[in-house]
Amino acid sequence: EAAVTQSPRNKVTVTGGNVTLSCRQTNSHNYMYWYRQDTGHGLRLIHYSYGAGNLQIGDVPDGYKATRTTQEDFFLLLELASPSQTSLYFCASSENPGQNTLYFGAGTRLSVL
Amino acid sequence: QQKVQQSPESLSVPEGGMASLNCTSSDRNFQYFWWYRQHSGEGPKALMSIFSDGDKKEGRFTAHLNKASLHVSLHIRDSQPSDSALYFCAASLFTGGADRLTFGKGTQLIIQP
C-alpha cells in the first residue's frame, strides 16, 4: 500500500510561533495535498500540488504557506501561528485524485496556545 | 456553501443491521464520487468509488449514484462493530490539471453490539 509519512505527529506552539509540518510520500505520486480536520467541518483543503515546484490554493489557505521541494516532499508552513489553527492536519497523495485513491498519512495534531 | 453535503451527521445501527448514508452534491460538474472511512486515531482510507449511474457492490458495501439528482448513497449490510467509524463522501471533477477532491463533513456511524 502507498506510504505517506507525516512529521511531527504532535506539535505544541505558542501564538505567533513558527511551525513547519512535513510530509513525504514514496509512491511517485504527482498530487499531494494538505487538509485540516475540525469537528463539524470535515476535511478542508488548505493547499495542494501536482508536481515539484507547483502550488495550488485550496479552500482555506489564509495563514498557511506550502512548498513542494521534490516529488516526494510537501511542507506546510505556519509563520505566525494563531489559536484558530489548532487542528488535526492530514497530508495525502494520489496519482490522479478523481479516478485514483487518495492515500492519507496518520496526521499531525497541532495545538497553538 | 458546502459543495458536498452529507446526512445524517450521526447514525446508530444495531450489529447485523443495515446502515444507509447519504450525500448530495451542489456542483453538476463533479464526475467522480468516493466514500472514505476514518477509524478513530487514523487517517481516512478509501472505501470505494463510483463513477457511473447505478449501483456498485463490494462485499457488504453498496454505493448508489444518481447524477441527475446529484445524489450518492452508501449502504452497509450486516453491519459489524468494526464498521464504526467516520464516513466521508468526496467528489472530484476532471480538468486534466489541478484536480482535487472535495469532502463532505462526514457521518459518524456507530454500530451497537
Coordinates of N, CA, C and O in Angstrom, one line a residue, chain A residues 2 16-17 32 57 71-72 74 94 110:
Chain A
A2 N 0.3 2.3 -0.6 CA 1.1 3.6 -0.7 C 1.4 4.1 0.7 O 0.6 4.0 1.6
G16 N 1.8 33.2 17.5 CA 2.9 33.9 16.9 C 4.1 33.1 16.5 O 5.1 33.5 15.9
G17 N 4.1 31.8 16.9 CA 5.2 30.9 16.7 C 5.3 30.5 15.2 O 4.3 30.7 14.4
M32 N -0.1 16.0 -4.3 CA 0.0 16.0 -2.8 C -0.9 17.1 -2.3 O -1.1 18.1 -2.9
I57 N -3.8 26.8 -4.6 CA -4.5 27.2 -3.4 C -5.8 26.4 -3.2 O -6.5 26.2 -4.2
Q71 N 9.4 15.6 -5.7 CA 8.2 14.8 -6.0 C 7.7 14.2 -4.7 O 6.5 14.0 -4.5
E72 N 8.6 13.9 -3.8 CA 8.3 13.2 -2.5 C 7.9 14.1 -1.4 O 7.1 13.7 -0.5
F74 N 6.4 17.5 0.7 CA 5.5 18.6 0.7 C 5.4 19.2 2.1 O 5.2 18.4 3.0
S94 N -1.8 11.2 -4.3 CA -2.6 10.5 -5.3 C -1.9 10.6 -6.7 O -1.3 11.6 -7.0
L110 N -1.8 19.6 15.9 CA -1.2 20.9 16.3 C -2.0 21.6 17.3 O -3.2 21.8 17.0

